[in-house]
XYZ file of C-alpha atoms in Angstrom:
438
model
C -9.825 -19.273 -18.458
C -7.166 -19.612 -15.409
C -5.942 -22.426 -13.920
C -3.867 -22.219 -10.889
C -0.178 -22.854 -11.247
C 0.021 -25.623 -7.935
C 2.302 -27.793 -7.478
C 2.792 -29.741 -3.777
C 1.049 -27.405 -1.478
C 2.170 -27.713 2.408
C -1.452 -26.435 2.656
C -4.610 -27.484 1.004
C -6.664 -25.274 -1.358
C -9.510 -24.076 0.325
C -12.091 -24.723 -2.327
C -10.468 -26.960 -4.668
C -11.622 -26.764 -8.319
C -13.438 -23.603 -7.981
C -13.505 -22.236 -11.850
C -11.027 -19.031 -12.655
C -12.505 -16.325 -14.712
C -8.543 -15.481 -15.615
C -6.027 -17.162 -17.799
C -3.213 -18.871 -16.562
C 0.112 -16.984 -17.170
C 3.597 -17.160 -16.486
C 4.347 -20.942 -14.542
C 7.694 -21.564 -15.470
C 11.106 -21.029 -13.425
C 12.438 -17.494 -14.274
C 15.273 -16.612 -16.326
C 17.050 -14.753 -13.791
C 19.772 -12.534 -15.602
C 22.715 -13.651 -13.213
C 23.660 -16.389 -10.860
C 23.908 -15.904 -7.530
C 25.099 -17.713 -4.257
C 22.839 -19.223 -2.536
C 21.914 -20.126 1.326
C 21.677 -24.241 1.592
C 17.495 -24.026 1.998
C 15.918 -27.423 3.320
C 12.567 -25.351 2.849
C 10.353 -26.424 -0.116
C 6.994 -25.583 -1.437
C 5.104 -25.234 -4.616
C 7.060 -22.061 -6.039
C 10.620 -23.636 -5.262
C 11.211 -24.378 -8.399
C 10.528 -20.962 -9.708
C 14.051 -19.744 -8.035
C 12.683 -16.586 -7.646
C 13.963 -15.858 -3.737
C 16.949 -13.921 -3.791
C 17.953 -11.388 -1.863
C 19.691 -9.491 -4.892
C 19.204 -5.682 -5.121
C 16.289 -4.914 -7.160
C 16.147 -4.498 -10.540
C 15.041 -1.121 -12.115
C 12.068 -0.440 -14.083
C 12.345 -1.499 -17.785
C 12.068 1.132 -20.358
C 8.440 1.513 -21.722
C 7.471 3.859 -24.618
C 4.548 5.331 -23.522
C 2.874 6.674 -20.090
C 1.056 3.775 -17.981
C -1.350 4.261 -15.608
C -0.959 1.066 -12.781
C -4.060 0.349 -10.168
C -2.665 -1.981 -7.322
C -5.222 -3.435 -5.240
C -4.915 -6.088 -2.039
C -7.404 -8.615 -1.536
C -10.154 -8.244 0.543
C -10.112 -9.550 4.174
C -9.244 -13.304 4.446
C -9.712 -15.563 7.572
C -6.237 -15.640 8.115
C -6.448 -11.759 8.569
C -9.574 -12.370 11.164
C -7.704 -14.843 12.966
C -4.485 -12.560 13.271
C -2.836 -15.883 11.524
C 0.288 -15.299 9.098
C -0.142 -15.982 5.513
C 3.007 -15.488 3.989
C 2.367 -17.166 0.255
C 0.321 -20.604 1.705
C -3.027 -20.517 0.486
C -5.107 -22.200 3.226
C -6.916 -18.539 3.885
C -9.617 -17.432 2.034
C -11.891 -14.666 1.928
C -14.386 -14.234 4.783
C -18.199 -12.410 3.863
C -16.222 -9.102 5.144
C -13.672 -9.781 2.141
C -16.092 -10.597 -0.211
C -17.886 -7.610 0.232
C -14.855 -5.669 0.142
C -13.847 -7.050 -2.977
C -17.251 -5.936 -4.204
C -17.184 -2.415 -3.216
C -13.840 -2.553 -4.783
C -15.434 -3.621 -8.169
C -17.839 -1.011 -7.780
C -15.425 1.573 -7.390
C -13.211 0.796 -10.257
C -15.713 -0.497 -12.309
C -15.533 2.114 -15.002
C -12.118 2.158 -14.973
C -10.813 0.966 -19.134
C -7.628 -2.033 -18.331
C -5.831 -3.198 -20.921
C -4.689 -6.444 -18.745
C -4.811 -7.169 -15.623
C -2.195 -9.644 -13.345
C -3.222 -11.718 -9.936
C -1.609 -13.560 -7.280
C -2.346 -17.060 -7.750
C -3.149 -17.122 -4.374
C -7.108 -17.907 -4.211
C -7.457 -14.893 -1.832
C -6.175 -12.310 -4.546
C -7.515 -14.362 -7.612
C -11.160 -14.452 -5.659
C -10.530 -10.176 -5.549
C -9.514 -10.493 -8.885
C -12.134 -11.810 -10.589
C -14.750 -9.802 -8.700
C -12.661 -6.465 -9.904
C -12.552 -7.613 -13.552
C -16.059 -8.668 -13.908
C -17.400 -8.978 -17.557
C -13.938 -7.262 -19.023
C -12.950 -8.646 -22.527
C -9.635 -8.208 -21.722
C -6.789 -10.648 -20.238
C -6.178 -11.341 -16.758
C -2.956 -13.347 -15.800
C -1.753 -14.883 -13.326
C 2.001 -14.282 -11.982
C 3.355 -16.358 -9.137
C 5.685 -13.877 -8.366
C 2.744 -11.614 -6.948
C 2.272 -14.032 -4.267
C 2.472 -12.329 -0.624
C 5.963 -12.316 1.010
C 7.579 -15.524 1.574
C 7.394 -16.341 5.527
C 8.474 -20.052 6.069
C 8.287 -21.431 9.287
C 5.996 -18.146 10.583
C 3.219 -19.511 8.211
C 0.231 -20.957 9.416
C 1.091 -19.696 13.059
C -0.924 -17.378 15.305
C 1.233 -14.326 15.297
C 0.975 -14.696 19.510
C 2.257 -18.457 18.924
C 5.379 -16.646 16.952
C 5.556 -14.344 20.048
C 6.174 -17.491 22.151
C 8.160 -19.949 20.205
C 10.366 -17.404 18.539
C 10.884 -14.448 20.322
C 14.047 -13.535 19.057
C 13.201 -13.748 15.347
C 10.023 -12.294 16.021
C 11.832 -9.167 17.900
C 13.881 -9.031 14.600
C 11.031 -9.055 12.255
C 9.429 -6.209 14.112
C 12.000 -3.893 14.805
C 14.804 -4.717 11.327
C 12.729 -6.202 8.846
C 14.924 -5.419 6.184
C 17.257 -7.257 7.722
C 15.215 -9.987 9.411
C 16.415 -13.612 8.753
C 13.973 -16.798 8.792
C 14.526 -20.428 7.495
C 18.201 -19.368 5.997
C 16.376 -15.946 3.920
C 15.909 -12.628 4.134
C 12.309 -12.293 3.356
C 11.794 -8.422 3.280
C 15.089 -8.279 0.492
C 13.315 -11.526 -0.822
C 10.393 -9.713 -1.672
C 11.770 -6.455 -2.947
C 13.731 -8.295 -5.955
C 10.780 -10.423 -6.801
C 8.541 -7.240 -6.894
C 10.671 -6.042 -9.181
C 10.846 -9.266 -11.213
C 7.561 -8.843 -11.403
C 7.512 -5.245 -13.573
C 9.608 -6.408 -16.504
C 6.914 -8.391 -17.170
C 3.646 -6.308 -15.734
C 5.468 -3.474 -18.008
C 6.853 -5.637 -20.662
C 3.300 -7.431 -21.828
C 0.725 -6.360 -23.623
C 3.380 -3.770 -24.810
C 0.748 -0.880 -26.482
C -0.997 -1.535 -22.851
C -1.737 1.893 -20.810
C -3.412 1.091 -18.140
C -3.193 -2.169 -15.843
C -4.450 -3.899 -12.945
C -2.259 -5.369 -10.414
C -4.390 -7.718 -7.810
C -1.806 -9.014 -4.799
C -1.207 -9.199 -1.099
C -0.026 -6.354 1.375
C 3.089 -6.948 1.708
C 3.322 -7.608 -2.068
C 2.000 -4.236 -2.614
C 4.425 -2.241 -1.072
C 6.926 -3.888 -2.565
C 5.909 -2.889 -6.229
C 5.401 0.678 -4.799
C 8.494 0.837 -3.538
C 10.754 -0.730 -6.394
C 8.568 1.233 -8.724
C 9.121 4.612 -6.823
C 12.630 3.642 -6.268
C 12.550 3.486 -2.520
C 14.567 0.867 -0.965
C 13.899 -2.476 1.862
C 13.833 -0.052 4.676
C 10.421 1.395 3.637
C 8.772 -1.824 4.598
C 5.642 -1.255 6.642
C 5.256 2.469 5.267
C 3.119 2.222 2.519
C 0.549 -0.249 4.529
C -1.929 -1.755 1.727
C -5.546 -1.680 3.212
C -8.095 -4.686 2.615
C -9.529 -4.317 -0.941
C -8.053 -0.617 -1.434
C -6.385 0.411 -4.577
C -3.052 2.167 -5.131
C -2.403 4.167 -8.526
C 1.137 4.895 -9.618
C 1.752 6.705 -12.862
C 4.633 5.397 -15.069
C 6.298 8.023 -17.670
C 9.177 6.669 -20.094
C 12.583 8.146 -19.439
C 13.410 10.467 -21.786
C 16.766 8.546 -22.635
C 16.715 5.706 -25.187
C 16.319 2.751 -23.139
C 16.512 4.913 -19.437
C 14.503 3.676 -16.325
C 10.806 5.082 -16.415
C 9.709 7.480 -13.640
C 6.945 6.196 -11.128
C 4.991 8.868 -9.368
C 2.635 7.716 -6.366
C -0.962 9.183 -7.510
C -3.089 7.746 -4.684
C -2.751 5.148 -1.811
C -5.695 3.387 -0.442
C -7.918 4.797 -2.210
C -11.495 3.276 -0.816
C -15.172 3.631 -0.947
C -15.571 1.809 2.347
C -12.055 1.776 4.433
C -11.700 4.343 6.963
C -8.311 5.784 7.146
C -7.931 6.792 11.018
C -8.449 3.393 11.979
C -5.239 3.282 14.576
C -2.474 0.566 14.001
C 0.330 -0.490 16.000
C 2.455 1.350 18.825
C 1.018 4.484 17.052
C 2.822 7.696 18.864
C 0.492 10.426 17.350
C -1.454 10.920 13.859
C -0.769 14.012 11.331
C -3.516 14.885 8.754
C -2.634 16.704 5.726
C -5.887 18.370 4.921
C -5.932 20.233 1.075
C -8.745 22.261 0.440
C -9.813 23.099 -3.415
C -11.520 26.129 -3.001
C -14.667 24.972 -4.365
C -17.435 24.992 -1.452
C -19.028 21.788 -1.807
C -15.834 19.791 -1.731
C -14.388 22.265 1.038
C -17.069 21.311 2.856
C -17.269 17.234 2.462
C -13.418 17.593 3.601
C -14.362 19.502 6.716
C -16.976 17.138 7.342
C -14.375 14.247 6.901
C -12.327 14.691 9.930
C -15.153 14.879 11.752
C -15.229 10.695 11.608
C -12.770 11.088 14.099
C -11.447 12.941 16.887
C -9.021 15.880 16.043
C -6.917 17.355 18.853
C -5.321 20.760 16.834
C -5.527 22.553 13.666
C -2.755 24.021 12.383
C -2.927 25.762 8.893
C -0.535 27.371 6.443
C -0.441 30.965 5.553
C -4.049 32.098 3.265
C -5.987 28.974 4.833
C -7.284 30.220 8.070
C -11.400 30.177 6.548
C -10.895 26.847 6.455
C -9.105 25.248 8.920
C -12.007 26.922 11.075
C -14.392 25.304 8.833
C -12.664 21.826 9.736
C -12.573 22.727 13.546
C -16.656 23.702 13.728
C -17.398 20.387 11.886
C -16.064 18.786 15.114
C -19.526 18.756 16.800
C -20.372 16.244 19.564
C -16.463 16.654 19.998
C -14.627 18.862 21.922
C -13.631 21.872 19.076
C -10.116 21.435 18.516
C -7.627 24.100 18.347
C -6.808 26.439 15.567
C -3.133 28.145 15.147
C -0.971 28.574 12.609
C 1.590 26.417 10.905
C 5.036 27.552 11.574
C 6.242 26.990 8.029
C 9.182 29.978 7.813
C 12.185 28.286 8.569
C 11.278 25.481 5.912
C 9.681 22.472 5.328
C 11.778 20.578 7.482
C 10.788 22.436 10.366
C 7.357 22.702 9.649
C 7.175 18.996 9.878
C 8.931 18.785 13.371
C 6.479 20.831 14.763
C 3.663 18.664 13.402
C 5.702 15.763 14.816
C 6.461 17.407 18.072
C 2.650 18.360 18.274
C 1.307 14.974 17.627
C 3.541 12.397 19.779
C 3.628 15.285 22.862
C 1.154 13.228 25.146
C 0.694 9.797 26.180
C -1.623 8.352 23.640
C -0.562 10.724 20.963
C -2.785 13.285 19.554
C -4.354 14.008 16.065
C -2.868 16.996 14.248
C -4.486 18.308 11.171
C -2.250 20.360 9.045
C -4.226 22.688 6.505
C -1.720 23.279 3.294
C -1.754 23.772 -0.452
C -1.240 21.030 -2.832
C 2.250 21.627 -3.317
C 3.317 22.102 0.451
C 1.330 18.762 0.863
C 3.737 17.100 -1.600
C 6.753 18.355 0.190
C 5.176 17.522 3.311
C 4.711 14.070 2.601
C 8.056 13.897 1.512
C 9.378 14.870 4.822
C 7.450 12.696 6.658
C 9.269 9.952 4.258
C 12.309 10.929 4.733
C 13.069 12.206 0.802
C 15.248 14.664 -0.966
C 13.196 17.623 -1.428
C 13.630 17.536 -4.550
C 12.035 13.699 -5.191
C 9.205 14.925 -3.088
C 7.372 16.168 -6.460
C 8.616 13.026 -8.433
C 6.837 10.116 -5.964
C 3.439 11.735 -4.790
C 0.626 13.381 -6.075
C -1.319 15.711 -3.903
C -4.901 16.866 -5.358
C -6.725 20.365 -4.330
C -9.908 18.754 -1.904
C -7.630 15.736 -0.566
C -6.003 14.286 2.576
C -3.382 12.078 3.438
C -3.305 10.177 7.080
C 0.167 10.096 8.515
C 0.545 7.607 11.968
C 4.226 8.421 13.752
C 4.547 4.404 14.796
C 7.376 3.309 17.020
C 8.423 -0.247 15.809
C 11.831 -0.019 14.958
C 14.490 1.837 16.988
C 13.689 5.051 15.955
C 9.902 6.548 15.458
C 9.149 6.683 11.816
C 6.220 7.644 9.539
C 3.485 5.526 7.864
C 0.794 6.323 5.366
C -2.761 5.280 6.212
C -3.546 6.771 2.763
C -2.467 9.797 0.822
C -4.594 11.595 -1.605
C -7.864 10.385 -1.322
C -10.007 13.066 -3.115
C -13.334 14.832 -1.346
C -15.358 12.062 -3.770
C -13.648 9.092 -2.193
C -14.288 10.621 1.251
C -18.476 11.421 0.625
C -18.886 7.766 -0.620
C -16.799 6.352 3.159
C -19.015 9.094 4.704
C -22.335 7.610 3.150
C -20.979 3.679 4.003
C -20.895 4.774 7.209
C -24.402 5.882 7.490
């Protein structure tokens, strides 16, 4: 059984006493393996005392001797969420019948997944999502308060228009340099990012013969362990979004040094049942599909069927994949059929890309570009549109044959940059949103 770890919450619990189907983990102030200076901080709350916000580079991955398979999941939708309200880590939001049912769908969809152990926020929002996910499972779950959602003093509890109006300026800064945003006297982006990766030496450390885990946390939270797990720095903030009750897999492999930093690889992101992955965000400047076909007729044909959910403006496919991308545009119908050209993919990756970038953001409003590739020029693709090495492009995603990834080109910093709605979900992911739908 779990208990919460609570001390003196600014906010009360929503449901106080509500039994935990977990066990309580992990409650004491960290061992933190240096000192560091400190701002003077007049802010307190319940995980003070755990000394766990420091803006300290992140630590690396500990060594592990075998592969581990990770499934990160956010919480389903919480009042706070419906209210536009920030969170940050109180826990005065709870889930709303949306987020329950989300959570549900979620435990449906993983719910013949084997975990060894799983770990929660002790945030009621994530527990609530946790304990629908784990079910009946023999297994342990724990909670870790460093998996609560991103530390966001004096925003929390505020209407994010009331932040608009009583502080602009730090508001400004948190959209447009959130790695470098400062609130209450802390950096809460860098905050994050080293507790995130507090949190692997021990998701990674315990039960040590463990292969595969569940992670249940916040948004925010979420891209934090994919990015100090993928070894992607602060800046990446806001690029690997985490959707209401979707999961996230990263695969872990050991180095192949005695006691070397593991290798994380990005298998899936958002993967959903229910979610629909072209919903629009913020100050979005044009959307990119990256549309892999398998070869194999029935899943060709659920993927062609997929982008017709939404509207698609042009359809531009590499060299061998012409059947298809015509297959895609004729599945438009009740839409205006999109165009069909080729994707000018000669001069390199690099410049394949700018086209798709030029193509989508070239009209007020932006338009939706699908881009019809093999696996592998997917995966290079996608790392391109995040700004990697080509040569790390293979090392942090995973692109399957019958998949697509949703790229938004979003203007909230000073230059335009890319984030992922989801990338990879598989032509069996994209029949069951299809059916939901229905």
């Amino acid at each position: 059984m779990l208990s919460k770890h609570h001390a003196a919450n600014a906010l009360p619990m929503a449901s106080p006493g509500r039994a935990l189907l977990l066990s309580k983990r992990m409650s004491s102030p960290l061992h933190l393996p240096r000192a560091v200076t400190q701002e003077v901080d007049q802010w307190q709350d319940e995980f003070t005392p755990l000394q766990d916000r420091r803006s300290d580079p992140p630590l690396p991955l500990p060594p592990i001797s075998k592969p581990k398979a990770v499934v990160i999941v956010r919480h389903g939708q919480s009042t706070w969420n419906a209210e536009s309200r920030v969170q940050g880590s109180s826990d005065a939001s709870v889930l709303t019948p949306k987020g329950i049912a989300q959570a549900e769908a979620s435990a449906k969809m993983l719910a013949s997944d084997r975990f060894d152990a799983a770990y929660t926020s002790p945030l009621e929002r994530a527990s609530l999502t946790a304990e629908y996910v784990w079910g009946s499972r023999p297994t342990p779950c724990f909670v870790d308060p460093v998996l609560r959602e991103i530390d966001l003093y004096d925003f929390q509890g505020m209407l994010k228009t009331e932040v608009k109006q009583q502080y602009p300026a730090e508001r400004e800064a948190w959209q447009t340099a959130p790695n470098d945003f400062v609130l209450s006297g802390h950096f809460p982006v860098k905050e994050l990012w080293y507790r995130a990766s507090l949190a692997w030496q021990r998701i990674l450390a315990e039960p040590a013969d463990a292969d595969r885990l569940l992670v249940v946390a916040h948004n925010n939270t979420n891209q934090g362990l994919l990015c100090t797990a993928l070894g992607l720095p602060a800046t990446y903030f806001r690029r690997l979004t985490q959707s209401n009750a979707a999961a996230s897999v990263l695969s872990i492999t050991p180095s192949t040094q005695p006691q070397g930093t593991p290798t994380a690889t990005l298998e899936c992101l958002n993967r959903s049942t229910t979610n629909n992955p072209f919903k629009k965000g913020e100050k979005v400047l044009g959307r990119i599909t990256l549309l892999v076909p398998s070869n194999n007729v029935d899943k060709d044909s659920v993927c062609a069927a997929f982008m017709a959910m939404t509207k698609v403006d042009s359809i531009l496919y590499a060299q061998g994949h012409e059947h298809f991308a015509h297959q895609a545009a004729q599945a438009q119908t009740g839409q205006c059929q999109p165009g069909v050209g080729t994707l000018q993919g000669e001069e390199g990756m690099a410049c394949a890309w700018a086209q798709l970038v030029e193509n989508a953001c070239s009209r007020e409003g932006g338009q939706h570009i699908v881009a019809v590739m093999d696996d592998r020029a997917a995966v290079q693709m996608l790392g391109q549109a995040m700004d990697l090495e080509p040569h790390r492009s293979p090392q942090v995603f995973r692109c399957s044959p019958g998949s697509c990834s949703v790229l938004d080109i979003t203007y909230l910093s000073p230059r335009p940059f890319t984030v992922a709605n989801c990338i990879n979900l598989k032509s069996e992911e994209m029949a069951l949103v299809m059916a939901s739908r229905k």
